GROMACS .gro file of C-alpha atoms in nm:
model
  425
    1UNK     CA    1 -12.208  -6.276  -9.523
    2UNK     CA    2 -11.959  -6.060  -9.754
    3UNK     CA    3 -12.118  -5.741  -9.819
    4UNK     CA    4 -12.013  -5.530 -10.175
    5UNK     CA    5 -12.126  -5.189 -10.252
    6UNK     CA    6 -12.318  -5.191  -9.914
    7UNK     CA    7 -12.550  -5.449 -10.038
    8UNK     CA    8 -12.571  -5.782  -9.876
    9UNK     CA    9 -12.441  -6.123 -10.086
   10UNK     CA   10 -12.729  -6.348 -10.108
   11UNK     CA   11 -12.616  -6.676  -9.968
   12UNK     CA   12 -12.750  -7.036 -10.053
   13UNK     CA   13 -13.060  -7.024  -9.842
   14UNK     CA   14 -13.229  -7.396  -9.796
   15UNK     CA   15 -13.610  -7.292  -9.853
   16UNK     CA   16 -13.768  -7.508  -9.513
   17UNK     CA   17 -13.715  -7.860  -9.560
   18UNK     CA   18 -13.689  -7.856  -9.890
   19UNK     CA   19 -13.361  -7.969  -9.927
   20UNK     CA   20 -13.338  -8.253  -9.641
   21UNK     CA   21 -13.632  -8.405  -9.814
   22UNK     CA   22 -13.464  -8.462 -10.113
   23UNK     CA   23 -13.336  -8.823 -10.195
   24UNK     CA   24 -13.085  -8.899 -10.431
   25UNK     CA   25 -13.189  -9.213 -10.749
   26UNK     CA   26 -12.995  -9.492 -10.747
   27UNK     CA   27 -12.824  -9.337 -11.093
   28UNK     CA   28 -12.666  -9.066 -10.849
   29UNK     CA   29 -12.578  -9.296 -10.519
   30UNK     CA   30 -12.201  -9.295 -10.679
   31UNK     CA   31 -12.186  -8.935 -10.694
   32UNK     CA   32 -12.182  -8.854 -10.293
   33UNK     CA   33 -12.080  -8.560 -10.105
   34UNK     CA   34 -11.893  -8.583  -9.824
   35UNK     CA   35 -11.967  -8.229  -9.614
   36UNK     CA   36 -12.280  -8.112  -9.373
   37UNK     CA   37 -12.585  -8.327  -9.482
   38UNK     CA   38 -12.628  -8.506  -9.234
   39UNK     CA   39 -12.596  -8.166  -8.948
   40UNK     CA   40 -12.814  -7.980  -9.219
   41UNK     CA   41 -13.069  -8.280  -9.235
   42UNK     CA   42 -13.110  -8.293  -8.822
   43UNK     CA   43 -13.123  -7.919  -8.802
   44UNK     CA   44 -13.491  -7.912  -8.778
   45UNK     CA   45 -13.444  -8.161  -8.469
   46UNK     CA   46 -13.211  -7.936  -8.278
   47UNK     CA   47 -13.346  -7.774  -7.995
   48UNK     CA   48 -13.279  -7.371  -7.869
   49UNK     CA   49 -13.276  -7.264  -7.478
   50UNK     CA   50 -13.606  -7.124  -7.394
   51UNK     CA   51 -13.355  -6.900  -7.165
   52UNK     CA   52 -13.077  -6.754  -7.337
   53UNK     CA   53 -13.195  -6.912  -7.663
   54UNK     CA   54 -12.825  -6.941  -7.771
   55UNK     CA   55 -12.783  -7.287  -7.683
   56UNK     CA   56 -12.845  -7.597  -7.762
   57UNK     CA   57 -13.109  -7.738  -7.494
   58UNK     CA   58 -13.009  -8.017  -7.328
   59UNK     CA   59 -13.185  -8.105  -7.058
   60UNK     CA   60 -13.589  -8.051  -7.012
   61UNK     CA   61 -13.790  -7.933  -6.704
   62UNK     CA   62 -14.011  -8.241  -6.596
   63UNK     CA   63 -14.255  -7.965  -6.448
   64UNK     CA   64 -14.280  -7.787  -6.724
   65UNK     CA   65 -14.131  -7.934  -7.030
   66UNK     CA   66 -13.914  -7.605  -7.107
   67UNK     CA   67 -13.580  -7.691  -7.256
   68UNK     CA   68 -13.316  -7.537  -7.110
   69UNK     CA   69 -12.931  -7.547  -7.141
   70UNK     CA   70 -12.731  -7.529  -6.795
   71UNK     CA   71 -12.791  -7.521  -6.451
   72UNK     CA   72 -12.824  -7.154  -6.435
   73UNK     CA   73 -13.087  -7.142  -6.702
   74UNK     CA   74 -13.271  -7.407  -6.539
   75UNK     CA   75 -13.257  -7.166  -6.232
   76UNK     CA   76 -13.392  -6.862  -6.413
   77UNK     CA   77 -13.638  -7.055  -6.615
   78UNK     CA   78 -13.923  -7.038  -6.327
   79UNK     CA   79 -13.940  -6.946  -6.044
   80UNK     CA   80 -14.222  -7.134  -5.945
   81UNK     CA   81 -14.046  -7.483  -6.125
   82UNK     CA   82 -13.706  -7.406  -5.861
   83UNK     CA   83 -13.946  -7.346  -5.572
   84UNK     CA   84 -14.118  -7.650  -5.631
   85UNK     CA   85 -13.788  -7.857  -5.680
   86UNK     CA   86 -13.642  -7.773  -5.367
   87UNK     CA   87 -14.046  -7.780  -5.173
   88UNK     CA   88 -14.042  -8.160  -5.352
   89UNK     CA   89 -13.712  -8.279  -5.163
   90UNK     CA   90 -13.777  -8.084  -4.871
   91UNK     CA   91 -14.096  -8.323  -4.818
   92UNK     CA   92 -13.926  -8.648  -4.932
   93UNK     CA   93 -13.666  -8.581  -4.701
   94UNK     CA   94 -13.927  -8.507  -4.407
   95UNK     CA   95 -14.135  -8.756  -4.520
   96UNK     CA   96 -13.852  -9.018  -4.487
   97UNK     CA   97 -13.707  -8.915  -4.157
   98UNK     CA   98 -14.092  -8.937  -4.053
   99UNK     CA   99 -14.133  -9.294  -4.136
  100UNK     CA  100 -13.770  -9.440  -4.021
  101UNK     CA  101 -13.718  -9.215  -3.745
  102UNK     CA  102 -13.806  -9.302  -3.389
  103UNK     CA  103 -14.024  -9.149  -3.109
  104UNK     CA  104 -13.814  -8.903  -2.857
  105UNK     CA  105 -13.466  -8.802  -2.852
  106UNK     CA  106 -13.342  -9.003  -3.080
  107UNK     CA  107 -13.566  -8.952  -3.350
  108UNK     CA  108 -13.507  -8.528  -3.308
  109UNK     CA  109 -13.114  -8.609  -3.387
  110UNK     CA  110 -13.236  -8.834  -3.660
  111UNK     CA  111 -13.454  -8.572  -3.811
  112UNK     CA  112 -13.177  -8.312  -3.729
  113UNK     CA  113 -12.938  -8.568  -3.915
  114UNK     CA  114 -13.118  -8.551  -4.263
  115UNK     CA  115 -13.226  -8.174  -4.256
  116UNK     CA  116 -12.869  -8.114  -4.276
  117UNK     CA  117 -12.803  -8.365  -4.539
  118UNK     CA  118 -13.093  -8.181  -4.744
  119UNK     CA  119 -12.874  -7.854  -4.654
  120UNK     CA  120 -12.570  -7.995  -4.768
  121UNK     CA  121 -12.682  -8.088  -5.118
  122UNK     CA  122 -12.906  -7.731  -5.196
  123UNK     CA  123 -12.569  -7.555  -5.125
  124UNK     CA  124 -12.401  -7.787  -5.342
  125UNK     CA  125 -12.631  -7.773  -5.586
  126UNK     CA  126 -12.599  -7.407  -5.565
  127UNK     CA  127 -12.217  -7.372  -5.550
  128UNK     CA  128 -12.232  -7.572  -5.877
  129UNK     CA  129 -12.501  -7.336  -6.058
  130UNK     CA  130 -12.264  -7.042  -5.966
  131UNK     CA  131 -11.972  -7.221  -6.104
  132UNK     CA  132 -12.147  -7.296  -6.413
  133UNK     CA  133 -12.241  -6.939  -6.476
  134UNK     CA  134 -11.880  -6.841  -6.415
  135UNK     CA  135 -11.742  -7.104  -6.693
  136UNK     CA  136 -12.069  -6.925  -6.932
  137UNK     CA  137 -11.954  -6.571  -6.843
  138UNK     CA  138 -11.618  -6.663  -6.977
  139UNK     CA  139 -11.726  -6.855  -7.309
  140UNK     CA  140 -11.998  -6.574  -7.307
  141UNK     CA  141 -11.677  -6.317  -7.329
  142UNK     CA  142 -11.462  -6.539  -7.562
  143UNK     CA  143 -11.810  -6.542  -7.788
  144UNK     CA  144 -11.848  -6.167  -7.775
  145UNK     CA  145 -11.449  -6.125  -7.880
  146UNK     CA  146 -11.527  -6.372  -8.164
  147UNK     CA  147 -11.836  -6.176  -8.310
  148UNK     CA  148 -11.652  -5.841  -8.298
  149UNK     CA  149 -11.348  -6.016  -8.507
  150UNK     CA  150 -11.634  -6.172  -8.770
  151UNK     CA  151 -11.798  -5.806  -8.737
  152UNK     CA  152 -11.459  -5.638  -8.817
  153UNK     CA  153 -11.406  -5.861  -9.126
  154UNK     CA  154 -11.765  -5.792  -9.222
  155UNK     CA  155 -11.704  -5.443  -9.261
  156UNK     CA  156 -11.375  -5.485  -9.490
  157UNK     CA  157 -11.538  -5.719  -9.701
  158UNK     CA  158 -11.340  -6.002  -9.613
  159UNK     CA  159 -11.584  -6.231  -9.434
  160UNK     CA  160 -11.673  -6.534  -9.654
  161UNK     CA  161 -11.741  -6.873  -9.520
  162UNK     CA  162 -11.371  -6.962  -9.551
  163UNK     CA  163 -11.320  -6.759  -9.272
  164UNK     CA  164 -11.568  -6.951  -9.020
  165UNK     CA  165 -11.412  -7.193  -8.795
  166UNK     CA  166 -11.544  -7.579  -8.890
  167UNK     CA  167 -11.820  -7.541  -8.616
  168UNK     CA  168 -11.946  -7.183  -8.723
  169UNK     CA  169 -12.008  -7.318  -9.082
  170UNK     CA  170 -12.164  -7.636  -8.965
  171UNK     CA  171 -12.403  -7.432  -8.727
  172UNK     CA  172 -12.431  -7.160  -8.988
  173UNK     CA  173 -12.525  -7.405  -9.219
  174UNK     CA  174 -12.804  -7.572  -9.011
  175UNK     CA  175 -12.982  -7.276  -8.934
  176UNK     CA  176 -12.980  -7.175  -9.267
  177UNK     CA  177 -13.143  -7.531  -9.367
  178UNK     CA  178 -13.407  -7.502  -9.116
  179UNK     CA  179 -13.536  -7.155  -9.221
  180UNK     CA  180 -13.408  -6.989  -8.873
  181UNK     CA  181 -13.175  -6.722  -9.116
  182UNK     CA  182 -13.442  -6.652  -9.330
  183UNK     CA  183 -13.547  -6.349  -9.211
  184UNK     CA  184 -13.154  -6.188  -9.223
  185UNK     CA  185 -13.091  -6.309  -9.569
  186UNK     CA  186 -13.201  -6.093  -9.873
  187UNK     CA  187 -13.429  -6.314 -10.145
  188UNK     CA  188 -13.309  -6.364 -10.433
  189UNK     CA  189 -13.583  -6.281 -10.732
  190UNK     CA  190 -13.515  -6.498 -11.015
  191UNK     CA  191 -13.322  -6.356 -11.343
  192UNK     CA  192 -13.622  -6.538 -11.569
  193UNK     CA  193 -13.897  -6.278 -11.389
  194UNK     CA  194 -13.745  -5.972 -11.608
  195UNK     CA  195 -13.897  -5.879 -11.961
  196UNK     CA  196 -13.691  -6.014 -12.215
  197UNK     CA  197 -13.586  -5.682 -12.353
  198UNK     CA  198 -13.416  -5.616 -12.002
  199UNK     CA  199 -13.290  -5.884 -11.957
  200UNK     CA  200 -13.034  -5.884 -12.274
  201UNK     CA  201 -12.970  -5.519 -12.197
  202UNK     CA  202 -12.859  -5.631 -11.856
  203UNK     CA  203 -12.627  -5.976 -11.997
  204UNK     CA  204 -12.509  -5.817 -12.319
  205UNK     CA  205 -12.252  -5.635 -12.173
  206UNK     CA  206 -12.113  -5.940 -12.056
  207UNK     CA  207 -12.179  -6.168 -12.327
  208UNK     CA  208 -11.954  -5.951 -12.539
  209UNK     CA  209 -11.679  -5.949 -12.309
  210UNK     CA  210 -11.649  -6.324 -12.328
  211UNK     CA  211 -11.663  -6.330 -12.677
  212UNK     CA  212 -11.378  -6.126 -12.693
  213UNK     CA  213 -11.214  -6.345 -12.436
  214UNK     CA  214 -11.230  -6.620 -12.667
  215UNK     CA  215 -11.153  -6.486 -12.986
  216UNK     CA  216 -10.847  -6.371 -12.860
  217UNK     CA  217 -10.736  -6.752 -12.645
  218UNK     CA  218 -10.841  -6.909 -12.986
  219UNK     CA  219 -10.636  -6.705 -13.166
  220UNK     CA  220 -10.369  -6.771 -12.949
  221UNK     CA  221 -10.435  -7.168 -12.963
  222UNK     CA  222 -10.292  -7.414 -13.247
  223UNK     CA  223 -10.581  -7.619 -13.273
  224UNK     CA  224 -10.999  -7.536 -13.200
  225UNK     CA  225 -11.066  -7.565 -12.838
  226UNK     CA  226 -11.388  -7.629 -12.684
  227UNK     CA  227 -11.457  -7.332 -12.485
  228UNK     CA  228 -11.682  -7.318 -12.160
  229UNK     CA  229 -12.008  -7.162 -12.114
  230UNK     CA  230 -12.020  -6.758 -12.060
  231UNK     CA  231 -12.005  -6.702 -11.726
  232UNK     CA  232 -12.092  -6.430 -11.477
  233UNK     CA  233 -11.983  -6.368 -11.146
  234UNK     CA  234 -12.178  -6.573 -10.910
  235UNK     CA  235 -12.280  -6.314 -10.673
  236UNK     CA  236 -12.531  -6.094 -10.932
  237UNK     CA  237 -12.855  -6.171 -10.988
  238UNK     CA  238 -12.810  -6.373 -11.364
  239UNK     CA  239 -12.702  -6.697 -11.469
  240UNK     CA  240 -12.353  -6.828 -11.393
  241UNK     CA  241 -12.347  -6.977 -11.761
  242UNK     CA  242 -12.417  -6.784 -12.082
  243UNK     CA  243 -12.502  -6.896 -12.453
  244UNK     CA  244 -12.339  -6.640 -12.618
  245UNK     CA  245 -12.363  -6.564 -13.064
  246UNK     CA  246 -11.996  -6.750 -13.074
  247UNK     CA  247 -12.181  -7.047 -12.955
  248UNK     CA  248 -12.463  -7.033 -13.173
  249UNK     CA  249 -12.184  -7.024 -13.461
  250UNK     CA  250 -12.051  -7.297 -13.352
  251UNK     CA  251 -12.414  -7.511 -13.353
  252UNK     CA  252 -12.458  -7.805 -13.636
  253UNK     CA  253 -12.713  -7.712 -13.927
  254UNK     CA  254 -12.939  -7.964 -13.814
  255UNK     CA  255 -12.969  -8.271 -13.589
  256UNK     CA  256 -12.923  -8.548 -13.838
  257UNK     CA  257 -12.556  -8.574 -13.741
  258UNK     CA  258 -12.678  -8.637 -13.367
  259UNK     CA  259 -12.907  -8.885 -13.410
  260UNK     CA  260 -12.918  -9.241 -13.516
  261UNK     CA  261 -12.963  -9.317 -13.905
  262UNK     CA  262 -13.024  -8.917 -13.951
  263UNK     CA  263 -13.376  -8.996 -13.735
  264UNK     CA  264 -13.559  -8.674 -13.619
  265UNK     CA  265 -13.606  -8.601 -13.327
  266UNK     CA  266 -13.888  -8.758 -13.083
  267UNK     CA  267 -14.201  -8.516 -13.043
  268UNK     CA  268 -14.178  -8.660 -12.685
  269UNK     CA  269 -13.830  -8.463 -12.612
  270UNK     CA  270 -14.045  -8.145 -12.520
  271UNK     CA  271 -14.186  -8.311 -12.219
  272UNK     CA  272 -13.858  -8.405 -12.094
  273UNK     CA  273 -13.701  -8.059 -12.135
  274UNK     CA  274 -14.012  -7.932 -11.874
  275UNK     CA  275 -13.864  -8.140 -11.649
  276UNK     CA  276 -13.509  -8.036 -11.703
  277UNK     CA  277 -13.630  -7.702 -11.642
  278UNK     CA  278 -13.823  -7.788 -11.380
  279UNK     CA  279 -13.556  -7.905 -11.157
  280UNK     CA  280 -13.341  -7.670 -11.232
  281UNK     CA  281 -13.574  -7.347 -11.161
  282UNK     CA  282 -13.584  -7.586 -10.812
  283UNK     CA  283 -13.212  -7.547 -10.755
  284UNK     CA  284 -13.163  -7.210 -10.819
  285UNK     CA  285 -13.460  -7.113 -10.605
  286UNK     CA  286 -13.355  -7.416 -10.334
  287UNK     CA  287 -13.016  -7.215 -10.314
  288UNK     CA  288 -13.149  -6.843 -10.346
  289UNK     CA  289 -13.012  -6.799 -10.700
  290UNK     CA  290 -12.605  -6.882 -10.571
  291UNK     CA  291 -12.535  -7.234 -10.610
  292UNK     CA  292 -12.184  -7.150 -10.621
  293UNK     CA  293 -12.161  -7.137 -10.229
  294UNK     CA  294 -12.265  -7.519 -10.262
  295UNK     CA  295 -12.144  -7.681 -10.604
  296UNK     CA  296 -12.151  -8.009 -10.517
  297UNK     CA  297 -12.551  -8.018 -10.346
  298UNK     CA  298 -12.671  -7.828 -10.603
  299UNK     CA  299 -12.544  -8.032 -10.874
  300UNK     CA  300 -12.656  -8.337 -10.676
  301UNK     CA  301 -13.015  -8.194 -10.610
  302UNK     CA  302 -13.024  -8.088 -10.987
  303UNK     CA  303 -12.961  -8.484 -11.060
  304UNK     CA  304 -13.214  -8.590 -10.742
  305UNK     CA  305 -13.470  -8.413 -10.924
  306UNK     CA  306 -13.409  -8.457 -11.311
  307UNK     CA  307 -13.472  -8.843 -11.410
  308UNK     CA  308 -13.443  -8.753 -11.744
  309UNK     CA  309 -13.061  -8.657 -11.639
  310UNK     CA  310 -12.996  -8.940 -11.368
  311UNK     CA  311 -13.211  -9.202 -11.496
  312UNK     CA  312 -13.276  -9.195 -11.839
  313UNK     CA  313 -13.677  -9.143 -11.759
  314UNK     CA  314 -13.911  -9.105 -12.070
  315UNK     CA  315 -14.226  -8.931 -12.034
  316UNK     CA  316 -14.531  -9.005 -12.242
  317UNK     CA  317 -14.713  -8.705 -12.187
  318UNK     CA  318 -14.696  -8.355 -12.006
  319UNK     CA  319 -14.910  -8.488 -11.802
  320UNK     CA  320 -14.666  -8.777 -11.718
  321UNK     CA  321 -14.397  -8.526 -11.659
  322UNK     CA  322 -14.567  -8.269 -11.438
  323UNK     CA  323 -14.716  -8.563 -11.268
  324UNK     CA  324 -14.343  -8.648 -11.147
  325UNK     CA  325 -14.246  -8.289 -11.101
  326UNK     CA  326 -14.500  -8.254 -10.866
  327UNK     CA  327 -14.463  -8.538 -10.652
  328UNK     CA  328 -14.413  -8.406 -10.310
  329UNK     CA  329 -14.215  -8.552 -10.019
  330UNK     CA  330 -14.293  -8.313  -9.728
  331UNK     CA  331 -14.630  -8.018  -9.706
  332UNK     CA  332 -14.317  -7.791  -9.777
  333UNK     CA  333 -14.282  -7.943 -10.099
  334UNK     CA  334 -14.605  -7.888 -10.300
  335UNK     CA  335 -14.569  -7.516 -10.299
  336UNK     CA  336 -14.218  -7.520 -10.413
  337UNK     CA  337 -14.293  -7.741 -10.701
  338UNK     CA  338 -14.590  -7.566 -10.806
  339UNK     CA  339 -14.359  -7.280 -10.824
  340UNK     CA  340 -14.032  -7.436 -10.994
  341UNK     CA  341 -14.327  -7.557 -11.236
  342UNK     CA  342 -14.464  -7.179 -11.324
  343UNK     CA  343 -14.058  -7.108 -11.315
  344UNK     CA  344 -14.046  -7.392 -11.603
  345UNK     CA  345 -14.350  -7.229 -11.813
  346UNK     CA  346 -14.193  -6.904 -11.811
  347UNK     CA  347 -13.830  -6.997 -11.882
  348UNK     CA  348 -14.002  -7.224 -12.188
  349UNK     CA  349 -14.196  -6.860 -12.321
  350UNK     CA  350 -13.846  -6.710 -12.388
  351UNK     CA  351 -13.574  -6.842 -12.634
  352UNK     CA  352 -13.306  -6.630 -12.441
  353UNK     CA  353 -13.381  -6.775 -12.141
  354UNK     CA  354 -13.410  -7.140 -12.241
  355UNK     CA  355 -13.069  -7.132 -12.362
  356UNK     CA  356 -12.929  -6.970 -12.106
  357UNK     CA  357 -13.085  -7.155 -11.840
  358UNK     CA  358 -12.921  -7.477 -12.059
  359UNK     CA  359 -12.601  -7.362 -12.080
  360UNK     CA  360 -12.631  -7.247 -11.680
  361UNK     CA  361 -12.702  -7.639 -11.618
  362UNK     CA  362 -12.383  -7.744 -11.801
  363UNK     CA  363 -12.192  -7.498 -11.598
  364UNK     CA  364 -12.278  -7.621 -11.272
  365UNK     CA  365 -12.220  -8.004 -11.415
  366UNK     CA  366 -11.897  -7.889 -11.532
  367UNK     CA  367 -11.802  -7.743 -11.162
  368UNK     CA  368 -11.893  -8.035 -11.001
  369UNK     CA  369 -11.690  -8.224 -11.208
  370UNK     CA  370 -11.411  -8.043 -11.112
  371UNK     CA  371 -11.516  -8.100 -10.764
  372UNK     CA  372 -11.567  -8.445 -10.711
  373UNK     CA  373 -11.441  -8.563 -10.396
  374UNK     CA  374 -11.327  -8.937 -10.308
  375UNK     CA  375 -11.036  -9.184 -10.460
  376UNK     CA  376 -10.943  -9.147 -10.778
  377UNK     CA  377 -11.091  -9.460 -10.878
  378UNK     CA  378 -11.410  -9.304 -10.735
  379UNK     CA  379 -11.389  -8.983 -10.891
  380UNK     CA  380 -11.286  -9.117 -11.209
  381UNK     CA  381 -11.666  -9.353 -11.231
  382UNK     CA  382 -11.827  -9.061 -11.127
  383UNK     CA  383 -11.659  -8.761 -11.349
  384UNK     CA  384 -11.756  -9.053 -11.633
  385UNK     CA  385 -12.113  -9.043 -11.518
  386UNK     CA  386 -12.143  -8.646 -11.541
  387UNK     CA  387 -11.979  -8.696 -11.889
  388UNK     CA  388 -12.315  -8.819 -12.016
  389UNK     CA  389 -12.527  -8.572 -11.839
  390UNK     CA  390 -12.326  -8.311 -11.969
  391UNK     CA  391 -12.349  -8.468 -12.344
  392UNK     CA  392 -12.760  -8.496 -12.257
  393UNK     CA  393 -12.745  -8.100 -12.169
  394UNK     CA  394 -12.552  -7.994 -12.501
  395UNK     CA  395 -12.796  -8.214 -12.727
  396UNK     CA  396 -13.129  -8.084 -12.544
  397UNK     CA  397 -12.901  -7.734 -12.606
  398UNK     CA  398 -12.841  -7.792 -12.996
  399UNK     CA  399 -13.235  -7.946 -13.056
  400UNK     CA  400 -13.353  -7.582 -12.833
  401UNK     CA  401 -13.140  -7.391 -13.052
  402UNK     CA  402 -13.257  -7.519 -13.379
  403UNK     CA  403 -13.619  -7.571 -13.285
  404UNK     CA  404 -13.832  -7.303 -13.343
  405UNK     CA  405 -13.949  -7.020 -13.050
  406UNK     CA  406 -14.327  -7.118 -13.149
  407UNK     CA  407 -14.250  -7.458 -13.061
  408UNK     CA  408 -14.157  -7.381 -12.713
  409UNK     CA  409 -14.405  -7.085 -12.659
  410UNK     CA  410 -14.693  -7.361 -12.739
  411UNK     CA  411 -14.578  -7.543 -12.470
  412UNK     CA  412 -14.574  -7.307 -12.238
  413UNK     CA  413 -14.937  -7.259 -12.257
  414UNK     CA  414 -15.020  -7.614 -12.270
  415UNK     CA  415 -14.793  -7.640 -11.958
  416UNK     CA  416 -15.003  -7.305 -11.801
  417UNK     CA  417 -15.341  -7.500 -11.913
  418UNK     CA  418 -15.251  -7.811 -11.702
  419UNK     CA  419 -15.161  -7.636 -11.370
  420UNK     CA  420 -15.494  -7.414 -11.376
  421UNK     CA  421 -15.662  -7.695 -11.232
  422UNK     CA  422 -15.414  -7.848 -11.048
  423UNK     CA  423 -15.408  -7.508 -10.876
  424UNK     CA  424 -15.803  -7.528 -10.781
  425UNK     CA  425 -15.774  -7.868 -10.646
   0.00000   0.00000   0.00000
């Protein structure tokens, strides 16, 4: 869409069906969207002229089975389909005067009677293909004056998805969902792929900037204010949310004070972070690295696909967890949840990247949440819901941050061990 720097903005490209196969839990039902699902989840059933192929088809040949959009595409389709569509009436007709008409005379005028009939309705038929490809030629003109308009706001820099018309998001939307854009649309190549070492050279910039930021708003506060994650602009190729050294600061010496009775924390809280991660390597990838095009899915696919963050799920075992993860709705499915798996393993062998990714989940919880549509009564249940998931992010944040790197770098291999053969099978 909007192009900067002469490089095109990566948009929130639906990978296949991925997303239209993804249900929400019964812990989410409340927190609805109201917006394109259900165009986006019957894209794949939509069907293209197989003549100008920039229609919706229809009608259908019942020769040939083409789909085709008008009378004057049906026309063009074949000629041999036409030929045999006006052969096929031709005979009826002869074959009916043949059987009710009489012997003589008056079976000539008869026969004479219903040729012209048959005449009649071909130039009817005819005079209404022509007037259909009139009414086309003009909605093919007022299209053509439409595209140079969205072509002139393309090249100023101006042309976001605010500026479609209702129907050109909704069909922009579905052919993004059913993979038809994919071609057009730059990939985005996750932030989590880079060393380490370029990575912070690329987000410490940044990171300092907001650090800055909030020195200077606290000092101008009377009291300590919670501040936001560090966030980037949405269109570059890094996290929207940042865990930045003022955080860290700001992080409890230990757990005891967040647990029950000064407890420690369960051994079994690593398995349910590889889902966390999991699902949300699946919506950045789901939504080619810009969920800020779609807050409100993302956030909802992020819950869809995290019971640990929806539900409450415990997991006894990796094996338990991956065994979830990997539970595929559609053939689409297995491949992109092998991946967001191998996405999980590597975001788990970096302690940058963990917390990032962590604090990037609470920022698109926290946008939602400023997003919710509905009543108030309705928004008010449901901001109170994403309350708790957001508390459930900053604990699995503080027990990250004060467990050690080895800790999560053993898991990673034991999480690399266990998809070697699920690979082979």
């Amino acid at each position: 869409m909007q192009r900067r720097q002469g490089r095109m903005q990566r948009v929130p490209i639906r990978l296949g069906s991925l997303r239209t196969s993804v249900t929400a839990s019964s812990a989410t039902a409340a927190l609805s969207v109201h917006g394109d699902e259900q165009l986006v989840a019957n894209a794949s059933l939509a069907r293209v002229c197989r003549v100008c192929t920039t229609r919706e088809a229809r009608y259908t040949c019942p020769r040939c089975n083409a789909p085709y959009c008008s009378a004057a595409c049906y026309g063009a389709h074949g000629q041999r389909c036409t030929e045999q569509f006006f052969e096929s009436h031709v005979r009826s007709e002869m074959q009916m005067t043949a059987d009710h008409g009489g012997d003589g005379e008056r079976g000539d005028r008869q026969q004479q009677r219903s040729m012209n009939a048959l005449l009649e309705r071909v130039r009817q038929f005819q005079d209404e293909q022509q007037r259909q490809t009139e009414t086309e030629g003009d909605d093919d003109d007022a299209l053509a004056a439409r595209m140079q308009q969205l072509a002139v706001l393309d090249a100023s820099g101006e042309l976001t998805m605010e500026t479609l018309t209702s129907e050109e998001r909704k069909r922009f939307l579905a052919e993004v969902a059913d993979g038809r854009l994919g071609k057009l649309v730059a990939l985005w190549s996750p932030w989590w792929l880079l060393s380490e070492r370029k990575y912070c050279n690329e987000t410490s910039a940044r990171r300092r900037e907001v650090i800055l930021e909030e020195i200077s708003s606290s000092s101008e506060a009377t009291g300590e204010v919670e501040t936001p994650p560090t966030t980037l602009e949405p269109a570059v190729a890094f996290p929207v949310g940042l865990f930045t050294t003022r955080e860290a600061k700001a992080m409890p010496e230990s757990l005891a004070t967040l647990l029950p009775n000064g407890k420690p924390p369960s051994p079994k809280l690593r398995f349910h972070l590889v889902e966390l991660l999991f699902a949300y390597a699946l919506v950045l990838r789901t939504f080619n690295g810009d969920y800020a095009q779609d807050v409100a899915d993302a956030a909802l696919l992020l819950l869809a696909r995290s019971r640990v963050l929806s539900a409450d799920a415990r997991y006894e075992s990796l094996e338990h967890a991956c065994l979830v993860c990997l539970e595929a709705q559609t053939p689409e499915d297995v491949a992109a949840n092998r991946l967001a798996l191998q996405d999980a393993q590597r975001l788990l062998e970096s302690r940058v990247f963990l917390l990032d990714a962590l604090s990037d989940m609470q920022m698109l919880v926290t946008q939602y949440q400023h997003e919710l549509p509905g009543h108030k009564k309705q928004r008010k249940q449901a901001s109170k819901q994403l309350a708790a998931v957001l508390k459930k992010l900053q604990f699995f944040q503080t027990w990250a941050f004060l467990t050690s790197s080895e800790t999560f770098r053993t898991l990673a291999a034991e999480l690399a061990a266990l998809a070697r053969p699920q690979e082979s099978s």
